[in-house]
JSON list of C-alpha atoms and ligand atoms in Angstrom, two decimals:
[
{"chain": "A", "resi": 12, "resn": "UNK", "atom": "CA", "xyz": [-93.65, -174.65, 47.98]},
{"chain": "A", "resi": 13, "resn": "UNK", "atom": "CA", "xyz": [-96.39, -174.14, 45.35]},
{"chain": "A", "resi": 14, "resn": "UNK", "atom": "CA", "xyz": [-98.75, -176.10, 47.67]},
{"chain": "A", "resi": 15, "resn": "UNK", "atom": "CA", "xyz": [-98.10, -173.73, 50.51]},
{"chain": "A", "resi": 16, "resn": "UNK", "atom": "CA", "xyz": [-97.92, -170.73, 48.17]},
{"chain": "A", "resi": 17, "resn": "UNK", "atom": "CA", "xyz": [-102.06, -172.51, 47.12]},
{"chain": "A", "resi": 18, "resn": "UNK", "atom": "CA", "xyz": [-103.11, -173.09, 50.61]},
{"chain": "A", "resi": 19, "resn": "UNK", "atom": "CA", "xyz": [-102.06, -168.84, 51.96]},
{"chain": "A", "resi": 20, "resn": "UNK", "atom": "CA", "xyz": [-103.94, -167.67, 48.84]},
{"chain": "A", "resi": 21, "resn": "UNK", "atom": "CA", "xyz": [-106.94, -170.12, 49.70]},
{"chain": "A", "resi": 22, "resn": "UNK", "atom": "CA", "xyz": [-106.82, -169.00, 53.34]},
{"chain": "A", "resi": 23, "resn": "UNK", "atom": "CA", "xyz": [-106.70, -165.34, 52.11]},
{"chain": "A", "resi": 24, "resn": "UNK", "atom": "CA", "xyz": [-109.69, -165.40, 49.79]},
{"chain": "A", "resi": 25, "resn": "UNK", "atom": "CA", "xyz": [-111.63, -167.23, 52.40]},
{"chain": "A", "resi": 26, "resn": "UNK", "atom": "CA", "xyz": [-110.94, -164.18, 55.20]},
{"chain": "A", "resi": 27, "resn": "UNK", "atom": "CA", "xyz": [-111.53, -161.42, 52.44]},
{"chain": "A", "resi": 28, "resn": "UNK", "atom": "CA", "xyz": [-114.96, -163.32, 51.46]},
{"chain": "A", "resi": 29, "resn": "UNK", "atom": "CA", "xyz": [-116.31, -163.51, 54.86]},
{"chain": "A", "resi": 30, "resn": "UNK", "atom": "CA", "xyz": [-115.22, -159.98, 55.67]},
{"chain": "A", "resi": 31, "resn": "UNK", "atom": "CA", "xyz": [-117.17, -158.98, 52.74]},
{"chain": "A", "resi": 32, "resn": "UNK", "atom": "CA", "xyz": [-120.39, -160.97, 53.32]},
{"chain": "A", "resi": 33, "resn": "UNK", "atom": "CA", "xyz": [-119.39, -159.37, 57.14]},
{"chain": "A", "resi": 34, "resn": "UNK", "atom": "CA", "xyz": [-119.92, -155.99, 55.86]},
{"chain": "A", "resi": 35, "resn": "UNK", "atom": "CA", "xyz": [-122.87, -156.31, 53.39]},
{"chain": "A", "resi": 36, "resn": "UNK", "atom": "CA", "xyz": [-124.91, -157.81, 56.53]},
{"chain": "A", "resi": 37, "resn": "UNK", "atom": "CA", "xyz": [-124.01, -154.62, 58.68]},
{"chain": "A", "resi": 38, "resn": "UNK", "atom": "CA", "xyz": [-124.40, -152.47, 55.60]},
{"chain": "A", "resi": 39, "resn": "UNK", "atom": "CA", "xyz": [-127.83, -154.20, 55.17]},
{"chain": "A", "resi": 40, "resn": "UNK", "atom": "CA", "xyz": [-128.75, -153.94, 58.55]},
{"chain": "A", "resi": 41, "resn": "UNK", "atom": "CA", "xyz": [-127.49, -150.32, 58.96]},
{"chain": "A", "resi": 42, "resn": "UNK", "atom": "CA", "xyz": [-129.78, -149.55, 56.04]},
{"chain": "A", "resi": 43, "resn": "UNK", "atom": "CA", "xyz": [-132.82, -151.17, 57.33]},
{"chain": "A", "resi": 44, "resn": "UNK", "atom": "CA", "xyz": [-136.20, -149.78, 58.43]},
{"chain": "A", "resi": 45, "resn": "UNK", "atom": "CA", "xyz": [-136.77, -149.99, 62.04]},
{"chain": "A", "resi": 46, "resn": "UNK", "atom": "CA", "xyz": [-140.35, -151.38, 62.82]},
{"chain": "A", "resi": 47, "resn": "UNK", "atom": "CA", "xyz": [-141.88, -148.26, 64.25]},
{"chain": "A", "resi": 48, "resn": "UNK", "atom": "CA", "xyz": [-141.01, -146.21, 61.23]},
{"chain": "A", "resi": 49, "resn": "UNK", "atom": "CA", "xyz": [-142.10, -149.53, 58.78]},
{"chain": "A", "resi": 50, "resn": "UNK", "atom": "CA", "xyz": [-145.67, -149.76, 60.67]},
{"chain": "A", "resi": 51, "resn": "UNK", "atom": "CA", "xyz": [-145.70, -145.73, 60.61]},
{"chain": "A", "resi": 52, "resn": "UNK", "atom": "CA", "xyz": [-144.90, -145.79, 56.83]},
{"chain": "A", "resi": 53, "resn": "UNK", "atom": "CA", "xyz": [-147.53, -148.85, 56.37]},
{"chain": "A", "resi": 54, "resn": "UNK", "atom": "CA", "xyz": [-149.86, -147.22, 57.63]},
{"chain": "A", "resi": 55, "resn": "UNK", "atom": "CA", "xyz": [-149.62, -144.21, 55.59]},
{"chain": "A", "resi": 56, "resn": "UNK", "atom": "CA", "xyz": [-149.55, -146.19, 53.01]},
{"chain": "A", "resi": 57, "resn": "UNK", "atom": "CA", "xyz": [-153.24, -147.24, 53.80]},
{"chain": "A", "resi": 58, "resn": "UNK", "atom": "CA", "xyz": [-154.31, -143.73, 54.70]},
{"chain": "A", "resi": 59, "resn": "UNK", "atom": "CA", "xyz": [-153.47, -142.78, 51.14]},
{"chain": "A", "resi": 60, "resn": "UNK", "atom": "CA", "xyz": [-155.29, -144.94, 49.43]},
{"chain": "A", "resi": 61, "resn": "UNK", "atom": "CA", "xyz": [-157.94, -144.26, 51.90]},
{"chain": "A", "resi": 62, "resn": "UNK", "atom": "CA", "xyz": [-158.02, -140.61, 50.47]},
{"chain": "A", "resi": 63, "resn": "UNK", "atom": "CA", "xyz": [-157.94, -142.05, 47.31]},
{"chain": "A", "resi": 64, "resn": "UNK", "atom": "CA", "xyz": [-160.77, -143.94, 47.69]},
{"chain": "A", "resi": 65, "resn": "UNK", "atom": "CA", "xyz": [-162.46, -141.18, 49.49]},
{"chain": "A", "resi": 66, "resn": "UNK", "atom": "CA", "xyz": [-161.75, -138.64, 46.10]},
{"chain": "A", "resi": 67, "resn": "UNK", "atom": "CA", "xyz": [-163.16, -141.31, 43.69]},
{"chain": "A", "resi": 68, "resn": "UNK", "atom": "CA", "xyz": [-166.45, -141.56, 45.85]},
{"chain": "A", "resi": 69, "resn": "UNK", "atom": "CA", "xyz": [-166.84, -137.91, 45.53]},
{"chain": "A", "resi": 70, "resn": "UNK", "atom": "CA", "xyz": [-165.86, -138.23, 41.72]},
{"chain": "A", "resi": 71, "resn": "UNK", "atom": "CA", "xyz": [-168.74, -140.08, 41.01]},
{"chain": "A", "resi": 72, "resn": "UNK", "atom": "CA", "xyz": [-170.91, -138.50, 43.25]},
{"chain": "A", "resi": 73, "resn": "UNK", "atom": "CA", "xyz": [-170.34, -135.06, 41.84]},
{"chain": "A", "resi": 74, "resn": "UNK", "atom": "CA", "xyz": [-170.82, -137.11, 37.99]},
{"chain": "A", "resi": 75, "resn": "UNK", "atom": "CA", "xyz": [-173.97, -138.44, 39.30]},
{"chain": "A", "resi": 76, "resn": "UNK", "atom": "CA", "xyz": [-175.03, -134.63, 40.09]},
{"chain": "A", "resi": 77, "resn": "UNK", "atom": "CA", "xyz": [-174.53, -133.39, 36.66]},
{"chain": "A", "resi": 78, "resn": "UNK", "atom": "CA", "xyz": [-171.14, -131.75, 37.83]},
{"chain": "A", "resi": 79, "resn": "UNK", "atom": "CA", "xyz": [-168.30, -133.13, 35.28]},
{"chain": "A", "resi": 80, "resn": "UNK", "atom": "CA", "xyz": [-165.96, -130.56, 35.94]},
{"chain": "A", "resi": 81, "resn": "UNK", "atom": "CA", "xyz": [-165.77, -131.05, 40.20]},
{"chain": "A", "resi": 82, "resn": "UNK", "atom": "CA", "xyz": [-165.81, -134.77, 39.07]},
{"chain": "A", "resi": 83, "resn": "UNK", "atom": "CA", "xyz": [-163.16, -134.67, 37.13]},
{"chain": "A", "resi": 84, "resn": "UNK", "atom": "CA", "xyz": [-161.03, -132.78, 39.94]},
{"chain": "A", "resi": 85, "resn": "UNK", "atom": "CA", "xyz": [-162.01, -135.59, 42.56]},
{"chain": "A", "resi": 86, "resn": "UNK", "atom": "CA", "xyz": [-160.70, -137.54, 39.68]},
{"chain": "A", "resi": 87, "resn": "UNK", "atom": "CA", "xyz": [-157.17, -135.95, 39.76]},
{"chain": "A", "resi": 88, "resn": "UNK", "atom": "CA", "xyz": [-157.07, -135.79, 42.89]},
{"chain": "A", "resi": 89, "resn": "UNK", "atom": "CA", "xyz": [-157.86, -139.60, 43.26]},
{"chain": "A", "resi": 90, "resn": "UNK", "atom": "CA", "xyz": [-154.75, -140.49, 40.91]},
{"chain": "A", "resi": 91, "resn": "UNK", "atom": "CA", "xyz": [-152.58, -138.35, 42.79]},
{"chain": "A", "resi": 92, "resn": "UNK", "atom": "CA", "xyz": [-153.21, -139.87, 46.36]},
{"chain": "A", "resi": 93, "resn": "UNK", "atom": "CA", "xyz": [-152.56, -143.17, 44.79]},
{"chain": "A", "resi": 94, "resn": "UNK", "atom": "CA", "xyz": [-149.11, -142.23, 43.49]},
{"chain": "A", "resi": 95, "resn": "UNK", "atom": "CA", "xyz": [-148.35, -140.52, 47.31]},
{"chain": "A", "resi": 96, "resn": "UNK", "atom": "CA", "xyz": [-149.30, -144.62, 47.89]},
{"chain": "A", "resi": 97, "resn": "UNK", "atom": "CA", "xyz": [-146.63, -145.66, 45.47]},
{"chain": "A", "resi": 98, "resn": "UNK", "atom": "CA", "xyz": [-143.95, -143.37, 46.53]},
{"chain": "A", "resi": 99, "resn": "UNK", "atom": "CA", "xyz": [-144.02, -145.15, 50.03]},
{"chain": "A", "resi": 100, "resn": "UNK", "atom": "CA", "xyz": [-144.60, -148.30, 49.06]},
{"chain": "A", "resi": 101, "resn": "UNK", "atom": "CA", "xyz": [-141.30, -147.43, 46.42]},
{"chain": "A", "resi": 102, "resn": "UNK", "atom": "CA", "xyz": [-139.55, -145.99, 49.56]},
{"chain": "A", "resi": 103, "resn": "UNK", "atom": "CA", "xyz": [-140.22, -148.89, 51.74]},
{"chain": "A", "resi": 104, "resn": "UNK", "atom": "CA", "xyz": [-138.95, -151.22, 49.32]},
{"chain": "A", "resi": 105, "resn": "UNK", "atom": "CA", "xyz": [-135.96, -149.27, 48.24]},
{"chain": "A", "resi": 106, "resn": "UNK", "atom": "CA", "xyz": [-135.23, -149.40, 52.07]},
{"chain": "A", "resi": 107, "resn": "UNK", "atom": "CA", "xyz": [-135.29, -153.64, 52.09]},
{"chain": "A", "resi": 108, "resn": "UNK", "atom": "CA", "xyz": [-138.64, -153.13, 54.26]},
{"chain": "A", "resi": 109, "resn": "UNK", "atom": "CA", "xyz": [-141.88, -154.98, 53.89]},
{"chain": "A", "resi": 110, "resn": "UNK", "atom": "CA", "xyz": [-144.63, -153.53, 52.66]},
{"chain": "A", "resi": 111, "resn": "UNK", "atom": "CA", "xyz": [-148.10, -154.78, 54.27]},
{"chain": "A", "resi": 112, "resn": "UNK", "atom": "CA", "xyz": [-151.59, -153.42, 52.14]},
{"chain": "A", "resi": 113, "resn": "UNK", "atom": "CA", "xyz": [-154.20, -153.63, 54.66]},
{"chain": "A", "resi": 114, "resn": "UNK", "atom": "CA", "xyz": [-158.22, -153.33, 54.51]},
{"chain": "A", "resi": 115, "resn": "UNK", "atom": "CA", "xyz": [-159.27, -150.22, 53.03]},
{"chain": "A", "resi": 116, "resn": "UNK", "atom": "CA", "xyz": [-162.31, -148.88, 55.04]},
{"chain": "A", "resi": 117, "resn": "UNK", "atom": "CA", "xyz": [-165.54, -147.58, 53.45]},
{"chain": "A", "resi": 118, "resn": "UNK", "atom": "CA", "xyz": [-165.67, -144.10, 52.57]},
{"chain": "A", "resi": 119, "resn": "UNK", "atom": "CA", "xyz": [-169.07, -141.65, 52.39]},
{"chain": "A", "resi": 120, "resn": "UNK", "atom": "CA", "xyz": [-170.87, -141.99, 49.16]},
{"chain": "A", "resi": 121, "resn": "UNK", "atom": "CA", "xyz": [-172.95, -138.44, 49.02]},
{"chain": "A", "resi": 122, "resn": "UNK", "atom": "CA", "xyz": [-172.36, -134.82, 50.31]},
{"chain": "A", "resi": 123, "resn": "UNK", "atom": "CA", "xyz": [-174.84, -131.95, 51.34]},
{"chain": "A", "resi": 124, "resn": "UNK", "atom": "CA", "xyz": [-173.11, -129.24, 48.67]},
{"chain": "A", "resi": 125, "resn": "UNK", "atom": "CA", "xyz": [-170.03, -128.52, 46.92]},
{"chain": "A", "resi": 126, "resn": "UNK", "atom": "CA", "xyz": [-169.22, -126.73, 49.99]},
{"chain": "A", "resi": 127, "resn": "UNK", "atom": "CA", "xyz": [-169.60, -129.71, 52.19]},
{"chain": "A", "resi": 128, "resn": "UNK", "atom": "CA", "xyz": [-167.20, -131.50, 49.89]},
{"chain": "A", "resi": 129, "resn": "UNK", "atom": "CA", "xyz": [-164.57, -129.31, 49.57]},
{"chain": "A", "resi": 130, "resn": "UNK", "atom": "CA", "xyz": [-164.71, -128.69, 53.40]},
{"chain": "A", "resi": 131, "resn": "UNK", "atom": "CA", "xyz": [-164.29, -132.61, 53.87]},
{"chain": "A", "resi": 132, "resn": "UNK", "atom": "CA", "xyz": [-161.55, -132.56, 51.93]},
{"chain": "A", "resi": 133, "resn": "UNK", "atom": "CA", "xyz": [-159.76, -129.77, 53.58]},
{"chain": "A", "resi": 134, "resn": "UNK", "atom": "CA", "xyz": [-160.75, -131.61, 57.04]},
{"chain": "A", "resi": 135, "resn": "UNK", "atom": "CA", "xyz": [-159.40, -134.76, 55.61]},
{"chain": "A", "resi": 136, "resn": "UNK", "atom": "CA", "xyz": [-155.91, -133.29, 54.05]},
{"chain": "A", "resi": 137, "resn": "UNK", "atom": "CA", "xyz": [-155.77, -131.71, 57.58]},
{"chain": "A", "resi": 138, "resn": "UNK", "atom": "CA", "xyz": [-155.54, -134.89, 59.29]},
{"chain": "A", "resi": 139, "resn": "UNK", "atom": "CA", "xyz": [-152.93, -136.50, 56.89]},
{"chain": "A", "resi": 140, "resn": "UNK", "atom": "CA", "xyz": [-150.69, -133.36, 57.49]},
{"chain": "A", "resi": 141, "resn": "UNK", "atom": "CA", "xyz": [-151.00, -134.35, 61.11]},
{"chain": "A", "resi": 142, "resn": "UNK", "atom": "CA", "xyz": [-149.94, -137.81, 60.41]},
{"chain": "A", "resi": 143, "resn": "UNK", "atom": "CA", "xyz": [-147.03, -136.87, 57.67]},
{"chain": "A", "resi": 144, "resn": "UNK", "atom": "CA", "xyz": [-145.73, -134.58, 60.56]},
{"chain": "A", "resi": 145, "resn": "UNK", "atom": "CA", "xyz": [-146.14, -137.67, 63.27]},
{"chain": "A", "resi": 146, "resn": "UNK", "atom": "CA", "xyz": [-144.17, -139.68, 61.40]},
{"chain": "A", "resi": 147, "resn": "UNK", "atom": "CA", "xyz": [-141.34, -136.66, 61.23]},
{"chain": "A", "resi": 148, "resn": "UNK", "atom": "CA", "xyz": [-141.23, -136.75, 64.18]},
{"chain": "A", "resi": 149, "resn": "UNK", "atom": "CA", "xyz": [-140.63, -140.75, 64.74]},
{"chain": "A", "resi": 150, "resn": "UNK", "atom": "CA", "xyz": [-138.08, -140.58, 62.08]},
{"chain": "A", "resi": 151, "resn": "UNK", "atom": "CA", "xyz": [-136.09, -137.62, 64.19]},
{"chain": "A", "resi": 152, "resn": "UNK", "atom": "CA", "xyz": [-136.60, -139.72, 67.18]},
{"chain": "A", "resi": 153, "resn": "UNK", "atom": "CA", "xyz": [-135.03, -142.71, 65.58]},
{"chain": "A", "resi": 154, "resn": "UNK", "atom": "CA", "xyz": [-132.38, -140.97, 64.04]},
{"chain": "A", "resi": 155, "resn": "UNK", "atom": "CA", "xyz": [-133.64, -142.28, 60.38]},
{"chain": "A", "resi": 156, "resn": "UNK", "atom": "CA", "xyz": [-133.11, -139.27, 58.58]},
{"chain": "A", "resi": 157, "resn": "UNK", "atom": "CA", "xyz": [-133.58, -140.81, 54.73]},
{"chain": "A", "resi": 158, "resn": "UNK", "atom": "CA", "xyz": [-137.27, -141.36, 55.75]},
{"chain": "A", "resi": 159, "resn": "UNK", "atom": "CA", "xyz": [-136.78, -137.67, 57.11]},
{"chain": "A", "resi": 160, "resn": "UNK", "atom": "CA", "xyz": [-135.30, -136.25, 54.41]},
{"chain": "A", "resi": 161, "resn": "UNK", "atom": "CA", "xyz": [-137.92, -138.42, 51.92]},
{"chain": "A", "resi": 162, "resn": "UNK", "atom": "CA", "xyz": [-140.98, -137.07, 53.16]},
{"chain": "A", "resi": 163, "resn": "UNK", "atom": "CA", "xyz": [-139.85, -133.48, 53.36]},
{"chain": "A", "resi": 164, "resn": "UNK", "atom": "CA", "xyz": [-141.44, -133.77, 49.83]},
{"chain": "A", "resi": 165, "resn": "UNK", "atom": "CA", "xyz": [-144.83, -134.76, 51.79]},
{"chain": "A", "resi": 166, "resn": "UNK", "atom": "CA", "xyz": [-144.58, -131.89, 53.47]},
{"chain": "A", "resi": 167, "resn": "UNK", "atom": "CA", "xyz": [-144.67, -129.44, 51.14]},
{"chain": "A", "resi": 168, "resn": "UNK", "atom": "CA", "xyz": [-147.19, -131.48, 49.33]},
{"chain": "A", "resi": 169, "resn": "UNK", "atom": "CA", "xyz": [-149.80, -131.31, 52.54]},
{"chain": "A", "resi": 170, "resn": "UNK", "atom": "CA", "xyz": [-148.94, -127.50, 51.97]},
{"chain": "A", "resi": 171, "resn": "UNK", "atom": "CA", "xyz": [-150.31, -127.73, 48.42]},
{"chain": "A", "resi": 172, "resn": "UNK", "atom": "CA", "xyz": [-153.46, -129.64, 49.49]},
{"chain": "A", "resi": 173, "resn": "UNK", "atom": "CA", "xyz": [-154.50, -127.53, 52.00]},
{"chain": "A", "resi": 174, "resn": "UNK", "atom": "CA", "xyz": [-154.22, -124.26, 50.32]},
{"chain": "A", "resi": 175, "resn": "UNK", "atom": "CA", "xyz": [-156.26, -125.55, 47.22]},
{"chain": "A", "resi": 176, "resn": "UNK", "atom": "CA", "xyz": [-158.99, -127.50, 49.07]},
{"chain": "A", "resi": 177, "resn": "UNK", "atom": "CA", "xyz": [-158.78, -123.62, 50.56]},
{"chain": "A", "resi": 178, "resn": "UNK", "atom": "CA", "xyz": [-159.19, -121.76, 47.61]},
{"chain": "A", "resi": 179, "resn": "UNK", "atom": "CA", "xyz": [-162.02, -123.47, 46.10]},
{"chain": "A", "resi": 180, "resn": "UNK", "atom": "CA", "xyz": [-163.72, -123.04, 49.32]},
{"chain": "A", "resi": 181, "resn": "UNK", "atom": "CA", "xyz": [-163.62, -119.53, 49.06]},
{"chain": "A", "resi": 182, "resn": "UNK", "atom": "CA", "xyz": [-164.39, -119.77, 45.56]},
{"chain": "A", "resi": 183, "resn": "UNK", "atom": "CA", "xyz": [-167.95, -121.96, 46.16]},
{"chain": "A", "resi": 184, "resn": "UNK", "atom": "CA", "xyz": [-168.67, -119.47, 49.24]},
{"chain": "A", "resi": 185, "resn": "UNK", "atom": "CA", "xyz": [-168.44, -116.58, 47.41]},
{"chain": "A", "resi": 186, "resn": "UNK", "atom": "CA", "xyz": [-170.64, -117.76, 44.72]},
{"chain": "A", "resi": 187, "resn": "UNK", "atom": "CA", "xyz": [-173.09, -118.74, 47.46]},
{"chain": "A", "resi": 188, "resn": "UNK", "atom": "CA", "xyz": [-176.50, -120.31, 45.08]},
{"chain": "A", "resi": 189, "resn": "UNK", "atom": "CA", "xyz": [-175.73, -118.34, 42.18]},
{"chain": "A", "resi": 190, "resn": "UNK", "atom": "CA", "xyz": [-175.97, -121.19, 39.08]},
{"chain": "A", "resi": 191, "resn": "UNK", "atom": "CA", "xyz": [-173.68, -119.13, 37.27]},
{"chain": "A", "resi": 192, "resn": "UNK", "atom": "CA", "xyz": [-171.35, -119.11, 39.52]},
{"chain": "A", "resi": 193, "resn": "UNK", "atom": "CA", "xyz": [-171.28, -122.68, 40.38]},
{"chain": "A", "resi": 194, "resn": "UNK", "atom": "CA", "xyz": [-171.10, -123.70, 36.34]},
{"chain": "A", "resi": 195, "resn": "UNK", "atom": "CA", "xyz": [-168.04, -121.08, 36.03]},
{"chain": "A", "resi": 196, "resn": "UNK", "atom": "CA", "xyz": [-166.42, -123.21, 39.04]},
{"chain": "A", "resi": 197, "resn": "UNK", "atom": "CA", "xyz": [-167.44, -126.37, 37.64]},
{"chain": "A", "resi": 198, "resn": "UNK", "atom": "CA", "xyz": [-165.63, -125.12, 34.29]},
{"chain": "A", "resi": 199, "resn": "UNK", "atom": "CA", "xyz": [-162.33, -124.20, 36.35]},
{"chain": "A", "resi": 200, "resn": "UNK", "atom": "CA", "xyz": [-162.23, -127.55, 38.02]},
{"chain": "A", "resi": 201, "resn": "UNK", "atom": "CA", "xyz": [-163.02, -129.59, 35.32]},
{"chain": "A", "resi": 202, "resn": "UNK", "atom": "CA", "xyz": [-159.71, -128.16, 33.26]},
{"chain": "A", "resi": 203, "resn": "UNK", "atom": "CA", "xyz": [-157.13, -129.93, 35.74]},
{"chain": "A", "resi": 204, "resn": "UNK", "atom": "CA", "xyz": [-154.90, -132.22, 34.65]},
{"chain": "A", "resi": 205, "resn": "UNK", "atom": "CA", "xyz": [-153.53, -135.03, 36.17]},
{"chain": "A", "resi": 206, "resn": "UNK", "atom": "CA", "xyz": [-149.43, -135.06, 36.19]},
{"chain": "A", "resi": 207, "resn": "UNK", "atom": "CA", "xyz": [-147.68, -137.62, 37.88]},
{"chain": "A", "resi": 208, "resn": "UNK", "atom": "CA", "xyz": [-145.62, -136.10, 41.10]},
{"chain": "A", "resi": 209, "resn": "UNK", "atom": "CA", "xyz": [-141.83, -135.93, 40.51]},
{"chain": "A", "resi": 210, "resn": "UNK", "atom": "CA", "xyz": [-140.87, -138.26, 42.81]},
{"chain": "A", "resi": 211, "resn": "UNK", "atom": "CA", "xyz": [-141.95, -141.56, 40.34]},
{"chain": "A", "resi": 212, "resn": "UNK", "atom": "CA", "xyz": [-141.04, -139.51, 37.94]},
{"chain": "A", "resi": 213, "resn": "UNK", "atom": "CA", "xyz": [-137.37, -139.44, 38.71]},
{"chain": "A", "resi": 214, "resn": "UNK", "atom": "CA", "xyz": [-137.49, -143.16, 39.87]},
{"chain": "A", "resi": 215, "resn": "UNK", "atom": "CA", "xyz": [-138.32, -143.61, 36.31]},
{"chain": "A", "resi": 216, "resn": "UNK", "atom": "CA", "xyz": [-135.24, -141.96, 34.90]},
{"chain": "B", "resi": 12, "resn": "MG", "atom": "MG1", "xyz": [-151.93, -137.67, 50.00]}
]
C-alpha cells in the first residue's frame, strides 16, 4: 500500500514539476523582446552613445577655445546621453534580450561658432526624437507596450533637449559678437551640473 501510496506522490510531483517548468518557458517567452523591437532598441543604444561621443568632441573643442563654461555643458550633456545608453541597455536586459554594442562612428571635431554648435545639437536631438518616436511606433505595432510604456520617459526627455539646445540658441543670437555677452553665457553654462536621470536612479533603490 505504502509503495503505491510512494509511486501516486512520485507521479504527482513529476506532473506539477513539468507544469511548472511548462509555465516559466511561456512566461519567459511571453516576456521576451521580439527582434524588431531588440534591433530597434540596439540601435538606439548606439545612437546614444553616438551623441555622447558627439557632446564630448564639442567639450573639448569648446576647452580648446578658451570656453570652460560651454565645455563643461557638452560635458553634462555627454554623461547624460551615456546614461539614456544604460537605461536601454538596463531595459533590454531586464527584458531577457541581448544587447549588441556596435561601432561607434566618428563624430566632427571643430565648429564655426557657438551658434553652429548649439544649432548641431538641436539638429542632432531632432533626429533622435524622430527615432525615439519610430520605435513608439514599432512597439504599438507589436503590441509590446512595457517598451511603450518605458520610453514614454524618452519622450519627455527629447522634449527637454530640444527646448534647451533652443534656449541657448536664442541666448548666443541675441548676444550676436558682443564678448560680454558670450562670457556671461559661458558663465551660465559652465554652472550645470550633472545629475544622474531617475530612471538608474530608481534601479538603484
Ligand atoms: Mg539621448
Amino acid at each position: 500500500m505504502n509503495k503505491l501510496r510512494g509511486i501516486i506522490v512520485n507521479f504527482v510531483v513529476i506532473r506539477l514539476r513539468t507544469l511548472k517548468s511548462l509555465f516559466l518557458t511561456t512566461l519567459k517567452f511571453t516576456n521576451m523582446l521580439t527582434q524588431k523591437i531588440q534591433d530597434a532598441l540596439n540601435n538606439q543604444v548606439n545612437a546614444e552613445i553616438w551623441s555622447a561621443y558627439l557632446y564630448l568632441s564639442m567639450s573639448c573643442y569648446f576647452e580648446n577655445e578658451g570656453y570652460a563654461g560651454i565645455a563643461n555643458w557638452f560635458k553634462v550633456q555627454w554623461k547624460e546621453e551615456l546614461d539614456h545608453a544604460e537605461i536601454f541597455m538596463n531595459y533590454i536586459n531586464s527584458r531577457s534580450g541581448r544587447v549588441e554594442l556596435k561601432a561607434i562612428d566618428a563624430v566632427p571635431t571643430e565648429w564655426k561658432s557657438i551658434l553652429d554648435a548649439f544649432e548641431a545639437t538641436l539638429e542632432h536631438e531632432q533626429k533622435v526624437t524622430a527615432m525615439i518616436n519610430d520605435i513608439y511606433s514599432l512597439a504599438e505595432a507589436e503590441k509590446d507596450y512595457a517598451t511603450r510604456d518605458r520610453l514614454n520617459w524618452f519622450v519627455s526627455e527629447q522634449v527637454e533637449e530640444e527646448e534647451s539646445a533652443r534656449a541657448i540658441i536664442d541666448k548666443v543670437k541675441m548676444v550676436g559678437d558682443n564678448g560680454m555677452g558670450r562670457y556671461m553665457i559661458d558663465q551660465e553654462l559652465g554652472a550645470r551640473t550633472y545629475a544622474a536621470p531617475s530612471p538608474l536612479t530608481a534601479a538603484e533603490d
